[in-house]
XYZ file of C-alpha atoms in Angstrom:
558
model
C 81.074 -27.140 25.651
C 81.642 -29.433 23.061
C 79.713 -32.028 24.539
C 76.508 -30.272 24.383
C 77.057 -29.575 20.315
C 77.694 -33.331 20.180
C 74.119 -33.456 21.365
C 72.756 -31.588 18.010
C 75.189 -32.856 15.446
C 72.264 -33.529 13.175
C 71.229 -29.842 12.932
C 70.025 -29.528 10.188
C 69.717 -32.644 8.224
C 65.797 -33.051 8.942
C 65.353 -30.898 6.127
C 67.284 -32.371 3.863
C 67.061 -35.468 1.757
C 69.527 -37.866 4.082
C 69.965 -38.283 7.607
C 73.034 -39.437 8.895
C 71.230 -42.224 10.859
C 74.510 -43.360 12.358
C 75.558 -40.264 13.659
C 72.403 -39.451 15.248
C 71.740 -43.096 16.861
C 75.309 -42.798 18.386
C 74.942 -38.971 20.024
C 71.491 -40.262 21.285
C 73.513 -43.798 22.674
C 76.022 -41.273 24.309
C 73.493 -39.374 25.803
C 71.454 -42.130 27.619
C 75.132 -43.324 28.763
C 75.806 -40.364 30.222
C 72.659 -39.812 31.692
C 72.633 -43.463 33.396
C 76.322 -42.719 34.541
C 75.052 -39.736 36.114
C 72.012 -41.621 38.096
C 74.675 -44.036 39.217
C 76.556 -41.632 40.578
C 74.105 -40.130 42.034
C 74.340 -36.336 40.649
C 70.604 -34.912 40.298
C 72.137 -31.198 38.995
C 74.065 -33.160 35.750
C 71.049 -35.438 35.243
C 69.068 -33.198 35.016
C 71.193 -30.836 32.944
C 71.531 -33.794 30.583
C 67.658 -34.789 30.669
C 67.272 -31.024 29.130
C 69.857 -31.313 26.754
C 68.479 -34.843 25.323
C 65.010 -32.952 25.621
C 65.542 -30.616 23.158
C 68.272 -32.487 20.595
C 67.715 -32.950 17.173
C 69.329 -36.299 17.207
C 66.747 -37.332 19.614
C 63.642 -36.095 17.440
C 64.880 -38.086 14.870
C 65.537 -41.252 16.003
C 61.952 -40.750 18.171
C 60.132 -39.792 14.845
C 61.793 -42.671 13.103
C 60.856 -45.138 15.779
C 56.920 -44.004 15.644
C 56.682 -43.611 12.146
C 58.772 -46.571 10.576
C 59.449 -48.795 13.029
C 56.599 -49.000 15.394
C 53.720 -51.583 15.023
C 51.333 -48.949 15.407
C 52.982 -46.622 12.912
C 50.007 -46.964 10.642
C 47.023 -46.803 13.610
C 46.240 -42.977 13.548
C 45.045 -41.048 16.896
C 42.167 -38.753 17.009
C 43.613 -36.654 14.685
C 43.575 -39.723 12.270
C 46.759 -38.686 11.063
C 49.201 -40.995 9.806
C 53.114 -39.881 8.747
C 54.606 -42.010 6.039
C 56.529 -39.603 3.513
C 59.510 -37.954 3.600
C 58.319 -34.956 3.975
C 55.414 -35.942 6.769
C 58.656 -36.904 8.785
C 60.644 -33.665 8.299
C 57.702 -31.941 9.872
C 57.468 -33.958 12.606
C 60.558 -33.003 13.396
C 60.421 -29.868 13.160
C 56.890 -29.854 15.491
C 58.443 -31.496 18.573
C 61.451 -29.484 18.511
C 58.903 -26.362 18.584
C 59.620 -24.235 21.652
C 55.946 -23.668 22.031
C 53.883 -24.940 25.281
C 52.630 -28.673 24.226
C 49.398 -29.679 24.390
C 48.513 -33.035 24.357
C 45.598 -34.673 22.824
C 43.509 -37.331 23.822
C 44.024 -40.752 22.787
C 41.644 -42.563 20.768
C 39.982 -45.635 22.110
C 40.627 -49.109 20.732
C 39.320 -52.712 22.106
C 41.807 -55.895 21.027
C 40.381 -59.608 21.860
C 42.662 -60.870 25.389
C 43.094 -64.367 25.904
C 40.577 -64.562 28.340
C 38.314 -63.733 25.719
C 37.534 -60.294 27.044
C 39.071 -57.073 25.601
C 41.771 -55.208 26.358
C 41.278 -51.137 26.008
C 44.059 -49.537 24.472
C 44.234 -46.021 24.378
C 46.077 -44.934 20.642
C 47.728 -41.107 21.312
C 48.374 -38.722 18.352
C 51.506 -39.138 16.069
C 53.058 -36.066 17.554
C 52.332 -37.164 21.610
C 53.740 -40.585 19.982
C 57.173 -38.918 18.842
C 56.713 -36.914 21.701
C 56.728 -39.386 23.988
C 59.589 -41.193 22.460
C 61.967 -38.177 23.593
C 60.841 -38.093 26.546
C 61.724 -41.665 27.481
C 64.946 -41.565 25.790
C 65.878 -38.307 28.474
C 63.911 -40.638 31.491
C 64.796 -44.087 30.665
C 68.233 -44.271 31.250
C 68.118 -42.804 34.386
C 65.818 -45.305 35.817
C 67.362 -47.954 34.438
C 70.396 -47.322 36.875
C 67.948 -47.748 39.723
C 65.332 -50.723 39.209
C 65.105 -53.720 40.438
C 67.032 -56.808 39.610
C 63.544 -59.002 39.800
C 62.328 -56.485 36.742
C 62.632 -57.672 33.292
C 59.116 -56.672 31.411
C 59.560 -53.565 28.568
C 63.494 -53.121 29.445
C 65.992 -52.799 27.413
C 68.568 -55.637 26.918
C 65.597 -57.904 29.009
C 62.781 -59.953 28.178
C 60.660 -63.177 28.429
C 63.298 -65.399 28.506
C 65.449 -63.603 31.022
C 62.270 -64.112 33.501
C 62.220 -67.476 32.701
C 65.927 -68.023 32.725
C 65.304 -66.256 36.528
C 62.604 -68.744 37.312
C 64.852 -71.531 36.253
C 67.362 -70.688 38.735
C 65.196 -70.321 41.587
C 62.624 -73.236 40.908
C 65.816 -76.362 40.906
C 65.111 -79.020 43.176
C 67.864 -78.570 45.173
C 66.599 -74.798 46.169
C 64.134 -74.087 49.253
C 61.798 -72.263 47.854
C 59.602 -74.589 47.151
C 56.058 -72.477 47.149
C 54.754 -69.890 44.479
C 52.407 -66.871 44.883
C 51.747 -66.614 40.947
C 49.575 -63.470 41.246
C 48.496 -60.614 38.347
C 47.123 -57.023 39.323
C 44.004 -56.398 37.855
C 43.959 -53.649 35.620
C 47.230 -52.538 36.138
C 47.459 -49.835 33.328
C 44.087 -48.617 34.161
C 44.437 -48.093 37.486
C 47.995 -46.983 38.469
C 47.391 -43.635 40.709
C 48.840 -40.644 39.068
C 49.411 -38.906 42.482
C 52.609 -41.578 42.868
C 53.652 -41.370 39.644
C 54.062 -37.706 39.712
C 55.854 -37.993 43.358
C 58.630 -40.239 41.458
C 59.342 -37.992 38.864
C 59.250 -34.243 40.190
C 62.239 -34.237 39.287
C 62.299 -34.744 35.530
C 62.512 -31.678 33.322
C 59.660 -32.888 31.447
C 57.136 -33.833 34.326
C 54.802 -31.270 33.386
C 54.515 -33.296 29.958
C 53.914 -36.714 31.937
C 51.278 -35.038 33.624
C 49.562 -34.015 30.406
C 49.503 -37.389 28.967
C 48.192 -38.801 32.233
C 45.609 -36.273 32.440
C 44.825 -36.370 28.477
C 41.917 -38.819 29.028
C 40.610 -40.608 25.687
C 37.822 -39.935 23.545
C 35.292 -43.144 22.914
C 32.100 -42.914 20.006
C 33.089 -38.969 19.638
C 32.565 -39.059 23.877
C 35.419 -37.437 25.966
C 36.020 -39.657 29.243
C 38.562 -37.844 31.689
C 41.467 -40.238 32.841
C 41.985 -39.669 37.071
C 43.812 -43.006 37.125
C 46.361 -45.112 34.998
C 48.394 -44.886 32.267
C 46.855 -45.616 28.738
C 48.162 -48.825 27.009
C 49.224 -47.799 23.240
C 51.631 -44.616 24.557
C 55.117 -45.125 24.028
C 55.876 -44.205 27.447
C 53.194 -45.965 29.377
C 55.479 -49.477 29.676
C 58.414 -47.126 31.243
C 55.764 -45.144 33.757
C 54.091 -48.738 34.772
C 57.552 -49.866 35.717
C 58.765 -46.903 37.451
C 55.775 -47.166 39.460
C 56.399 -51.076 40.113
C 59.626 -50.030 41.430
C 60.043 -51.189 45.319
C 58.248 -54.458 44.977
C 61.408 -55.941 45.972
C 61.742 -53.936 49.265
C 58.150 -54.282 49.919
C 58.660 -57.844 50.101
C 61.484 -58.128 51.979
C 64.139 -59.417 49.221
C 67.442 -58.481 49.705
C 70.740 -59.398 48.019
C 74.763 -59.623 48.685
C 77.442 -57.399 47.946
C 77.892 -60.006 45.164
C 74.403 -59.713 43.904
C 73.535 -62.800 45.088
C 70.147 -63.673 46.513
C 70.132 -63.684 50.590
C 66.605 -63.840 51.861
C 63.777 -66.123 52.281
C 61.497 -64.379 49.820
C 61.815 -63.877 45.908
C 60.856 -62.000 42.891
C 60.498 -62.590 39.206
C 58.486 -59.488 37.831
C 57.574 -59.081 33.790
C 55.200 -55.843 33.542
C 52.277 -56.513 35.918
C 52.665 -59.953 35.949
C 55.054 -61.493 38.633
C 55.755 -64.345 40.905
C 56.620 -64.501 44.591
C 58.731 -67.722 45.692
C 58.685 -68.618 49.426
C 60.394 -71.404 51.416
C 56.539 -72.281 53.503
C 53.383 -71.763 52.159
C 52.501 -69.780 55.197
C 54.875 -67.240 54.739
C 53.722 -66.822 50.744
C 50.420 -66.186 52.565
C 51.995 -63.963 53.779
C 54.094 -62.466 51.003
C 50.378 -62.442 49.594
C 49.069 -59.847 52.044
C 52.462 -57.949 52.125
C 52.441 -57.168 48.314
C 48.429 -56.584 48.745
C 48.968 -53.480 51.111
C 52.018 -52.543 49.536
C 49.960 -52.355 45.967
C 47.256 -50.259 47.649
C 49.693 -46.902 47.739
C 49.785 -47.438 43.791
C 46.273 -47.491 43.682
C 46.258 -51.636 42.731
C 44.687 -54.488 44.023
C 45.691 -58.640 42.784
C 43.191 -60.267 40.424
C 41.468 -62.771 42.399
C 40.936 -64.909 39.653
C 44.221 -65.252 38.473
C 46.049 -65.081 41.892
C 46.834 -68.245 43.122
C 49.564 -70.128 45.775
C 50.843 -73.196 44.722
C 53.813 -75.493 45.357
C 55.901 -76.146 42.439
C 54.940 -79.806 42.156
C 51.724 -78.357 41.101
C 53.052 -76.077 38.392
C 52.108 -72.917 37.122
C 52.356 -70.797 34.100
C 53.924 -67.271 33.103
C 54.498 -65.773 29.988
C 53.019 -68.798 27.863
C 55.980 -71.544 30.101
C 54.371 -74.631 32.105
C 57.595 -74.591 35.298
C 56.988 -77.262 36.992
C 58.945 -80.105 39.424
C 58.157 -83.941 38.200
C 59.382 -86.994 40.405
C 62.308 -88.390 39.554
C 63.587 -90.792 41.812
C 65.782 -92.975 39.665
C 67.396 -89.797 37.549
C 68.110 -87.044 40.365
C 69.854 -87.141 43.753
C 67.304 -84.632 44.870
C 64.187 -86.949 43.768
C 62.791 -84.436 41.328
C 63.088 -82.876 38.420
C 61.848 -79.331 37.356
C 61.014 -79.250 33.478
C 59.914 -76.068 31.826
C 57.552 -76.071 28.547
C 55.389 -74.814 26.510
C 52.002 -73.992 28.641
C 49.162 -75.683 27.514
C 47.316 -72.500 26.593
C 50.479 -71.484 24.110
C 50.103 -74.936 22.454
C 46.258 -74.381 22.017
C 46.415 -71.331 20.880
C 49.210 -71.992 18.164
C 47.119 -74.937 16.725
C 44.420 -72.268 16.821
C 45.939 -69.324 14.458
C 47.633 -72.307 12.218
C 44.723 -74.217 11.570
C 42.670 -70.696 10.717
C 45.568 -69.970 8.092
C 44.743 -73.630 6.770
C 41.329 -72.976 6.435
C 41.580 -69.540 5.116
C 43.914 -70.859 2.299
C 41.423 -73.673 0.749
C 42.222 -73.789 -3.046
C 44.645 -70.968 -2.743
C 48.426 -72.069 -3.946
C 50.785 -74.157 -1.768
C 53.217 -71.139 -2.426
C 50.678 -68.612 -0.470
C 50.286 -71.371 2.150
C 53.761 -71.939 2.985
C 54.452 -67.991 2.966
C 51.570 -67.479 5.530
C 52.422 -70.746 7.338
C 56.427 -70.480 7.948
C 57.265 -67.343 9.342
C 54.356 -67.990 12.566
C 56.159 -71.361 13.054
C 59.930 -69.492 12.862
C 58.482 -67.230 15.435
C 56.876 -69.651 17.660
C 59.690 -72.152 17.683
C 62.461 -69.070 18.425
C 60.375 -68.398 21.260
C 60.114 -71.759 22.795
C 63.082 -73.252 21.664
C 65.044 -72.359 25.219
C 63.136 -75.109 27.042
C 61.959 -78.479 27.192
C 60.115 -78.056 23.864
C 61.092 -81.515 21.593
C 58.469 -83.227 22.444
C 55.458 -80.627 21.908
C 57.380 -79.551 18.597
C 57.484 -83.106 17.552
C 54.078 -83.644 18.623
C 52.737 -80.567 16.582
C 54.563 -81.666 13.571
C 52.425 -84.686 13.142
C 49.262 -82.734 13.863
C 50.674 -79.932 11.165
C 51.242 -83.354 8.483
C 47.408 -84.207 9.069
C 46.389 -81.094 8.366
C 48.823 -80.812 5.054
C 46.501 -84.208 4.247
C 43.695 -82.681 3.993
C 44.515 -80.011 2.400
C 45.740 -81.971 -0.456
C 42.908 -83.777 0.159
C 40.702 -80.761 -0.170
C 42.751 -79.152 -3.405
C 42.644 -82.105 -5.110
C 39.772 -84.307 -4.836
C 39.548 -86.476 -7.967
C 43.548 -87.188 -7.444
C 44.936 -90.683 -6.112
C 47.070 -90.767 -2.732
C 50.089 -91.161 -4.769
C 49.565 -88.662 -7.322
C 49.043 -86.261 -4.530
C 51.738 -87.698 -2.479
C 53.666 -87.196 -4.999
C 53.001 -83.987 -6.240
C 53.621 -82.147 -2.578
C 56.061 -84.708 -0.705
C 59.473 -85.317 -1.253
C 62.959 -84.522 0.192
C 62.622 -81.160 -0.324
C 65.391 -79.692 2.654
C 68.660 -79.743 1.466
C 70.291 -82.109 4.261
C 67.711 -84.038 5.105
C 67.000 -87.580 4.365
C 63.495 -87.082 5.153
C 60.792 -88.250 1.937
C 58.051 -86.687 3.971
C 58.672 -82.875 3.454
C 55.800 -81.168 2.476
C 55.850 -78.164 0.182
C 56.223 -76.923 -3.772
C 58.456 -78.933 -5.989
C 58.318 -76.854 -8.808
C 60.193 -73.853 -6.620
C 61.669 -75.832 -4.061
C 59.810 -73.927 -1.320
C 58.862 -76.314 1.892
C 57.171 -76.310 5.370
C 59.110 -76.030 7.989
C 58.737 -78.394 10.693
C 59.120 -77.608 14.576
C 61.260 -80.234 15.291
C 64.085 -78.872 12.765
C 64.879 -76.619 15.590
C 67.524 -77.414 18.061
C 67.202 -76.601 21.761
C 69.321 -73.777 22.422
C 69.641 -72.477 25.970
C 69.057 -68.954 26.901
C 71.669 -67.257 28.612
C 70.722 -64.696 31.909
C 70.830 -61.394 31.807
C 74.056 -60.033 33.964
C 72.786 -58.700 37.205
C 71.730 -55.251 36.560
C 73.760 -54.769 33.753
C 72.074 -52.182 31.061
C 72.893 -51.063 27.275
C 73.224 -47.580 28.710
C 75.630 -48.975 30.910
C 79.201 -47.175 28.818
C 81.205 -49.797 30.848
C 79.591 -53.119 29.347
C 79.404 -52.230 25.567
C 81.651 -55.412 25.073
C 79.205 -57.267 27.186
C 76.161 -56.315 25.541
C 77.749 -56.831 22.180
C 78.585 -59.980 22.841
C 74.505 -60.611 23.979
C 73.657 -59.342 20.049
C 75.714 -61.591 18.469
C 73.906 -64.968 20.242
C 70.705 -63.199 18.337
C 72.167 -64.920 15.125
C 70.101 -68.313 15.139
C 66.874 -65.876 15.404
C 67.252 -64.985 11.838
C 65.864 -66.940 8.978
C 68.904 -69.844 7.925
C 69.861 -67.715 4.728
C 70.240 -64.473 6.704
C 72.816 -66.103 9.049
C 76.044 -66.160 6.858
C 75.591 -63.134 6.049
C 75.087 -62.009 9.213
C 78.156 -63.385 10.370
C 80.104 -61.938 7.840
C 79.005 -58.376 8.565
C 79.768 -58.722 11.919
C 76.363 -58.219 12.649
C 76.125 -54.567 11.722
C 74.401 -52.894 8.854
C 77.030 -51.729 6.158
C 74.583 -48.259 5.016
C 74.532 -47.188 8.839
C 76.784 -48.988 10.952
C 74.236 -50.184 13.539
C 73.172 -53.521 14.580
C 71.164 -55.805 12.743
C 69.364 -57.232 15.944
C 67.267 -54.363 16.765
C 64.003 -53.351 16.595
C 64.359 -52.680 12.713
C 63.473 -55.061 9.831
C 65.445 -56.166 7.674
C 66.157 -57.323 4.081
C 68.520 -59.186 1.866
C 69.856 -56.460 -0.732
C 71.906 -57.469 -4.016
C 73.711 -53.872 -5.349
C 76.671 -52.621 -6.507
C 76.195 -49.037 -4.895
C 77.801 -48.709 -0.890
C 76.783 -46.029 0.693
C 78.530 -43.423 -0.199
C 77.480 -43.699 -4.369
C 80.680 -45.805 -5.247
C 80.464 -48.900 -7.906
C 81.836 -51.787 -6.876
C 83.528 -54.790 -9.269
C 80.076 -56.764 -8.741
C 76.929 -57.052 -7.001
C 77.206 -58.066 -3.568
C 74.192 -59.357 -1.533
C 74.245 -57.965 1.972
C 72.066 -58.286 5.207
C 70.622 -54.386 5.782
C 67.868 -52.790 7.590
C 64.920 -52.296 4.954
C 65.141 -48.247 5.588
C 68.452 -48.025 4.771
C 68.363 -50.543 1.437
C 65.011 -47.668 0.553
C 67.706 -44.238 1.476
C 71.586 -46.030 0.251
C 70.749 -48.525 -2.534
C 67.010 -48.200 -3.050
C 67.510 -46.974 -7.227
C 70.458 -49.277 -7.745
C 69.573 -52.623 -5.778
C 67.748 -54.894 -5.212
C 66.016 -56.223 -2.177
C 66.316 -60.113 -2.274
């Protein structure tokens, strides 16, 4: 079956010196494709042929041991083990251990507190390296199957989905000229912690790899060289804990009563915007979201869950309310709006606080240090925080912050230079810096051109919905999806774009996009992939593992 060698075309190569990145990513791809066509069709003997065959392909141990070990955020936090892979070599055997036909025995995680908003911590529960690659096939073979079934009102730790595609959902449903009028913003209190295992296990007998789930629920966590047995939840920090809390959020929907057209189209009284554990309930009364309120609280009680009282609340949406760091609320507007009002979503309150928070510690923490330092720590939070909030009603807060960020530029000069005049100083760190702009009040380092950025600089640029329940594993909307990756452009840093552009947005080492979860880098070289010298050096846009494995002894990374 040709198929099923397709699966393991990378045999092999883990022990060599070069993987063949893009021919692994694209038998994995063609897996999970098949794998969701499968679910759709409804075919549990060929899904679950093809969860075993993703299971135990090397393509899939690669791209999961690449994931945990280069990619991830965590790739450097160790488990109990305190193991930590970052050679070659460390990665070969990797491989090579979670393709092991051997029984697998998982460890316990390690323990970990981080500071929550709320000013409380949050436990996180850190597995081993190995459970993390582990893990990472696993998902691949489960992931795609599910994501043929959930929910249309689902859109936390999927892929192709995110923040703004709840928000884009909110937007749609909150317009004055809608009925549903009243919001039951609610949160379940201690979701991960307290998801019962009993349902989990129900809603995937019949995985291959359940028996593996069941380990890493049943792991439990060790805490001060203490063991503490896990009966209940899934423990944040696992690769596969986002997929398990979703799978186990699945029927929220149905719970609630929301049903939809043959169209896709919403055609009940009652709906749902869900991100992870955090989720919204819009009603047309606020009797029945009283209602929808008890509803989801009996329906949570089979998972094991219960809403935070604290953080539950009803309101109507001339009140407001907040989710995922977004103020959505409806404003009076009699003069400007047939309807009377106006619904404006913007940055929350919180989001803006907590911004000026981590900006003005970098200020502080810089004193006397260089402008250069400064500006290096300073631009790429405000790049980040602007491409995040730059899909709503977010001039006036950006405009509002850039005049708070030019005070505290003032003192800093201030603060540097003490024994300095205004103008000397004014002089030495304002000036029309931005090539473009007019403005004389751009604050940065003349000697290498380098400046601040400033909020306002970025235009508003709408965020367009996710399709239905359209997928990436979904072989029938590639053309789709790649037309979602190329919109990712104006996320990039300005001198990334052109380039961009001009590859197309793929990497020229490996083929695959340059919006994924991989970072990239601006390499000058003469060297393509395959060891051929080119007529000059040509500076190109490519993922910062591949610039290391294609060009790292010719080029350089700009």
């Amino acid at each position: 079956m040709r198929s099923v060698s397709g699966a393991n075309v990378t045999k092999g190569q883990a022990r060599g010196q070069a993987v063949d990145w893009q021919r692994a990513s694209e038998s994995v791809r063609t897996l999970r494709q098949r794998i969701f066509r499968a679910s759709k069709e409804g075919d549990l003997k060929k899904i679950k042929s093809l969860q075993k065959l993703m299971l135990r392909s090397e393509a899939n141990a690669l791209m999961s041991v690449r994931r945990v070990t280069q990619l991830s955020d965590g790739r450097n936090t160790p488990g109990i083990d305190k193991r930590v892979v970052k050679t070659s070599a460390g990665r070969r055997n990797l491989v090579q251990q979670v393709l092991r036909h051997l029984p697998w025995q998982a460890n316990p995680a390690r323990r970990v507190y981080i500071p929550k908003t709320n000013g409380k911590l949050r436990p996180l529960g850190i597995p081993t390296i190995a459970d993390r690659a582990k893990q990472a096939m696993v998902k691949n073979a489960l992931e795609p199957y599910w994501e043929a079934r959930f929910e249309l009102s689902s859109y936390g730790f999927r892929p192709g989905r995110g923040c703004h595609d709840a928000i884009g959902k909110i937007y749609s449903l909150a317009r004055p000229h809608k009925r549903k009028k009243w919001v039951v913003d609610a949160d379940i209190k201690g979701a991960f912690d307290n998801i019962a295992h009993a349902r989990l296990r129900q809603l995937t007998e019949h995985f291959p790899a359940r028996g593996l789930i069941k380990q890493w629920l049943n792991a439990g966590y060790l805490e001060n060289g203490a063991y503490h047995a896990t009966d209940s939840g899934t423990p944040q920090g696992g690769v596969i804990s986002p997929l398990l809390a979703n799978i186990a959020f699945h029927g929220m929907e149905e719970a609630l009563g929301v049903r939809y057209n043959n169209q896709g189209n919403l055609c009940s009284k009652r709906a749902l915007v869900r991100y992870a554990d955090d989720f919204v309930i819009f009603c047309e009364s606020q009797e029945d979201a009283v209602a929808a309120r008890a509803d989801i609280t009996e329906w949570l009680k089979t998972r094991g869950l219960a809403l935070s009282e604290e953080k539950t609340r009803i309101r109507h949406l001339s009140e407001g309310f907040d989710f995922l760091g977004f103020n959505v609320r409806q404003y009076r507007a009699p003069r400007t709006s047939r309807t009377g009002w106006k619904l404006l979503i913007t940055p929350s309150k919180d989001a803006v606080k907590k911004f000026r928070a981590k900006v003005r510690a970098i200020w502080l923490a810089h004193r006397g240090a260089s402008v250069i330092s400064v500006l290096a720590a300073l631009n790429p939070l405000i790049r980040g925080w602007t491409n995040y909030y730059r899909t709503v009603v977010s001039k006036a807060t950006f405009s509002k912050l850039d005049s708070w960020m030019f005070r505290r530029a003032l003192r800093y000069a201030q603060h540097t230079h003490p024994n300095k005049p205004w103008k000397w100083r004014k002089n030495r760190y304002w000036g029309q810096l931005k090539n473009g702009s007019k403005s004389l009040w751009v604050f940065g380092d003349k000697l290498t051109g380098a400046y601040l950025l400033q909020l306002c600089w970025v235009p508003i640029v709408r965020h367009v919905l996710v399709r239905g329940r359209s997928s990436p594993d979904d072989p029938a909307l590639q053309a789709y999806w790649e037309a979602r990756r190329q919109k990712l452009l104006q996320s990039l840093p300005p001198k990334w774009i052109r380039l961009a552009r001009t590859q197309k947005g793929l990497c020229p080492a490996c083929k695959g996009t340059l919006f994924g979860e991989e970072p990239l880098c601006a390499s000058r070289t003469g060297n393509g992939p395959d060891g051929g010298r080119e007529p000059s050096l040509i500076l190109r846009l490519v993922h910062l593992f591949c610039h290391q494995q294609h060009y790292g002894r010719t080029g350089t990374a700009c």
